[in-house]
C-alpha cells in the first residue's frame, strides 16, 4: 500500500516504522517540509530498502491509506482542508481527545468520540477508522513490549477499511484486534486516557507500556 502519514512527530515515526517493516510505501506530510524530510532520511537510514520520502499535501490523492498522526484538534482541521481528496480513502485517526493538563477526562461529549467527530467533519465517503491510539511511539518502533507483539485495536464502520488497517498492522509484525464499529472509538479513547494517566506516576512505565488482550 501507499501509506501517507500526516505528521512528523514520534507517533508518525513509530507508525511509519511498522508500515515500512511490512513492505509498504510511506510518504510523510508535515506543515514543516524540512521536518518531513528529516524524518524520512532517519527512517531510510535505519531501515534498508525503505521506500519513504516527504510529500506535499496535494499528493494525498494517490494514497491507499492516510494516517492522521496529529492531535485531535489538528486532525479535524486536516480532514476539512483535504476535503474531497479523502473521499473513498481509508483515513486512520490515532488521536485521543484528552485533557492533557489533568489526564482525568476526555474533551468530547459522553455520547461521542474524537473519531466520530473527525468522521463527521470529513467529506462524504471518507472511511474513518480508529487505530493506533492505544500504542505509544517507542513501543511501536520496537514492535513489542516484554517480548509480546503490540495489540492494535481497530474500530470502524466500513468492514473493508477495517480489514485494510488490519493488514497494515499484521504485515508490520503487530496483532490487529478489530472491536467493531466506529462507536467503539469512545471506549478505546477512554482506555487510553487511563493508560496515559498511569505513565507519570512513580509506578508508571515511562511511556513504554502496552495494552494487550491475553487469553489461554
Coordinates of C-alpha atoms in Angstrom, one line a residue:
X1 CA 0.0 0.0 0.0
X2 CA 0.9 3.6 -0.4
X3 CA 0.5 5.0 3.1
X4 CA 0.5 8.7 3.6
X5 CA 1.2 9.8 7.2
X6 CA 0.2 13.4 8.1
X7 CA 2.5 14.4 10.9
X8 CA 6.2 14.3 11.6
X9 CA 6.4 13.6 15.3
X10 CA 7.2 10.5 17.4
X11 CA 3.9 8.7 16.5
X12 CA 4.4 9.4 12.8
X13 CA 7.8 7.8 13.1
X14 CA 6.5 4.8 15.0
X15 CA 3.7 4.0 12.6
X16 CA 6.0 4.6 9.6
X17 CA 8.4 2.1 11.1
X18 CA 5.8 -0.6 11.2
X19 CA 4.4 0.3 7.7
X20 CA 7.9 0.1 6.3
X21 CA 8.6 -3.2 8.1
X22 CA 5.5 -4.5 6.3
X23 CA 6.9 -3.6 2.9
X24 CA 4.6 -0.6 2.3
X25 CA 5.5 2.7 0.7
X26 CA 5.4 5.6 3.1
X27 CA 5.0 9.3 2.3
X28 CA 5.3 11.9 5.1
X29 CA 3.3 15.2 5.0
X30 CA 4.0 17.9 7.5
X31 CA 3.5 21.6 8.0
X32 CA 7.3 22.0 8.0
X33 CA 8.7 20.2 4.9
X34 CA 12.1 20.2 6.5
X35 CA 10.9 18.1 9.4
X36 CA 9.2 15.6 7.0
X37 CA 12.5 15.3 5.0
X38 CA 14.5 14.8 8.2
X39 CA 12.2 12.0 9.4
X40 CA 12.2 10.4 6.0
X41 CA 16.0 10.4 6.0
X42 CA 16.2 9.0 9.5
X43 CA 13.8 6.1 8.6
X44 CA 15.6 5.4 5.4
X45 CA 19.0 5.2 7.2
X46 CA 17.6 2.9 9.8
X47 CA 15.7 0.5 7.5
X48 CA 17.3 -1.0 4.5
X49 CA 15.4 -0.6 1.2
X50 CA 12.7 1.5 2.8
X51 CA 10.5 3.4 0.3
X52 CA 10.0 6.5 2.3
X53 CA 10.0 10.2 1.3
X54 CA 8.4 13.5 2.1
X55 CA 5.4 14.6 0.1
X56 CA 3.2 17.6 -0.4
X57 CA -0.5 17.6 0.8
X58 CA -1.8 17.7 -2.8
X59 CA -0.2 14.2 -3.4
X60 CA -2.6 12.6 -0.9
X61 CA -4.9 11.7 -3.8
X62 CA -2.5 8.9 -4.7
X63 CA -2.7 7.3 -1.2
X64 CA -4.3 4.0 -0.4
X65 CA -4.4 5.0 3.2
X66 CA -4.0 8.2 5.1
X67 CA -2.9 8.2 8.7
X68 CA -3.6 11.3 10.8
X69 CA -0.6 11.2 13.2
X70 CA -1.6 14.6 14.7
X71 CA -3.5 15.8 17.8
X72 CA -7.3 15.6 17.8
X73 CA -8.0 19.2 17.0
X74 CA -5.5 19.2 14.2
X75 CA -6.9 16.0 12.7
X76 CA -10.3 17.7 12.5
X77 CA -8.8 20.6 10.6
X78 CA -6.8 18.3 8.3
X79 CA -9.9 16.4 7.1
X80 CA -11.7 19.6 6.4
X81 CA -8.7 21.1 4.5
X82 CA -8.2 17.9 2.4
X83 CA -11.9 17.6 1.7
X84 CA -12.8 15.5 -1.3
X85 CA -9.2 14.3 -1.7
X86 CA -10.1 11.9 1.1
X87 CA -13.4 10.6 -0.3
X88 CA -13.3 6.9 -0.7
X89 CA -10.0 6.5 1.2
X90 CA -9.3 4.8 4.4
X91 CA -8.3 7.5 7.0
X92 CA -6.8 6.4 10.3
X93 CA -7.4 8.5 13.3
X94 CA -4.9 7.8 16.1
X95 CA -5.7 10.7 18.3
X96 CA -7.0 10.8 21.9
X97 CA -9.2 13.8 22.9
X98 CA -7.7 14.0 26.3
X99 CA -7.4 16.9 28.8
X100 CA -3.6 16.9 28.9
X101 CA -3.5 19.3 31.8
X102 CA -5.1 16.8 34.2
X103 CA -5.4 13.5 32.3
X104 CA -8.7 13.0 34.1
X105 CA -11.3 13.3 31.3
X106 CA -12.0 13.2 27.6
X107 CA -12.8 16.5 25.9
X108 CA -15.7 15.3 23.8
X109 CA -19.3 14.8 24.8
X110 CA -20.2 11.5 26.6
X111 CA -22.2 10.3 23.6
X112 CA -19.4 10.9 21.1
X113 CA -15.7 10.3 20.4
X114 CA -12.9 12.1 18.7
X115 CA -13.0 9.6 15.8
X116 CA -16.8 10.2 15.3
X117 CA -16.2 14.0 15.2
X118 CA -13.5 13.6 12.7
X119 CA -15.7 11.4 10.5
X120 CA -18.5 14.0 10.7
X121 CA -16.1 16.7 9.6
X122 CA -14.7 14.7 6.7
X123 CA -16.0 14.7 3.2
X124 CA -18.8 12.1 2.4
X125 CA -17.3 8.8 1.5
X126 CA -14.3 9.1 3.7
X127 CA -13.8 5.8 5.5
X128 CA -12.6 6.8 9.0
X129 CA -11.0 4.1 11.2
X130 CA -9.8 4.4 14.7
X131 CA -6.4 2.6 15.3
X132 CA -3.0 3.0 17.0
X133 CA -4.5 5.3 19.7
X134 CA -3.6 2.9 22.4
X135 CA 0.0 2.4 21.4
X136 CA 3.0 4.6 22.4
X137 CA 5.6 5.7 19.9
X138 CA 8.6 3.9 21.5
X139 CA 6.7 0.6 21.7
X140 CA 5.7 1.0 18.0
X141 CA 9.3 1.4 16.9
X142 CA 10.3 -1.7 18.9
X143 CA 7.2 -3.6 17.7
X144 CA 6.8 -5.3 21.1
X145 CA 6.7 -4.9 24.8
X146 CA 8.0 -7.6 27.1
X147 CA 8.6 -9.9 24.2
X148 CA 5.0 -9.8 23.1
X149 CA 3.8 -8.1 19.8
X150 CA 1.6 -5.0 20.4
X151 CA -2.1 -5.3 20.1
X152 CA -3.6 -2.6 17.8
X153 CA -7.3 -2.1 18.5
X154 CA -9.3 -1.1 15.4
X155 CA -12.8 0.4 15.2
X156 CA -14.6 1.5 12.0
X157 CA -18.0 1.3 10.3
X158 CA -16.6 0.2 6.9
X159 CA -15.5 -3.5 7.0
X160 CA -13.2 -3.2 4.0
X161 CA -11.4 -0.2 5.6
X162 CA -11.0 -2.1 8.9
X163 CA -9.5 -5.1 7.0
X164 CA -7.1 -2.7 5.2
X165 CA -5.9 -1.3 8.5
X166 CA -5.7 -4.8 10.0
X167 CA -3.5 -5.8 7.0
X168 CA -1.2 -2.9 7.7
X169 CA -0.9 -3.8 11.3
X170 CA -0.3 -7.6 10.8
X171 CA 2.2 -7.0 8.0
X172 CA 4.3 -4.8 10.4
X173 CA 4.5 -7.6 12.9
X174 CA 1.7 -6.4 15.2
X175 CA -1.6 -8.0 16.3
X176 CA -4.8 -6.4 15.0
X177 CA -7.8 -6.6 17.2
X178 CA -11.0 -5.5 15.5
X179 CA -13.5 -4.3 18.1
X180 CA -16.4 -3.3 15.8
X181 CA -18.0 -0.1 14.6
X182 CA -16.7 3.4 15.0
X183 CA -19.0 4.0 18.0
X184 CA -16.5 1.8 20.0
X185 CA -13.8 4.5 19.5
X186 CA -15.2 6.1 22.6
X187 CA -14.2 3.1 24.7
X188 CA -10.8 2.9 23.0
X189 CA -10.2 6.6 23.8
X190 CA -11.3 6.1 27.4
X191 CA -9.0 3.1 27.9
X192 CA -6.0 5.1 26.6
X193 CA -6.9 8.0 28.8
X194 CA -6.3 5.7 31.8
X195 CA -3.2 4.2 30.2
X196 CA -1.7 7.7 29.6
X197 CA -2.6 8.9 33.1
X198 CA -0.6 6.0 34.6
X199 CA 2.7 6.9 32.9
X200 CA 3.9 9.8 35.0
X201 CA 3.1 8.2 38.4
X202 CA 6.0 6.8 40.5
X203 CA 4.9 3.3 39.5
X204 CA 4.5 4.3 35.8
X205 CA 6.2 2.8 32.8
X206 CA 7.8 5.8 31.1
X207 CA 5.5 5.7 28.0
X208 CA 6.8 2.2 27.1
X209 CA 3.8 0.1 28.3
X210 CA 1.1 -1.5 26.2
X211 CA -2.5 -2.6 26.5
X212 CA -2.9 -6.2 25.5
X213 CA -5.6 -8.9 25.5
X214 CA -4.2 -12.1 26.9
X215 CA -6.1 -15.4 26.8
X216 CA -5.3 -19.1 27.1

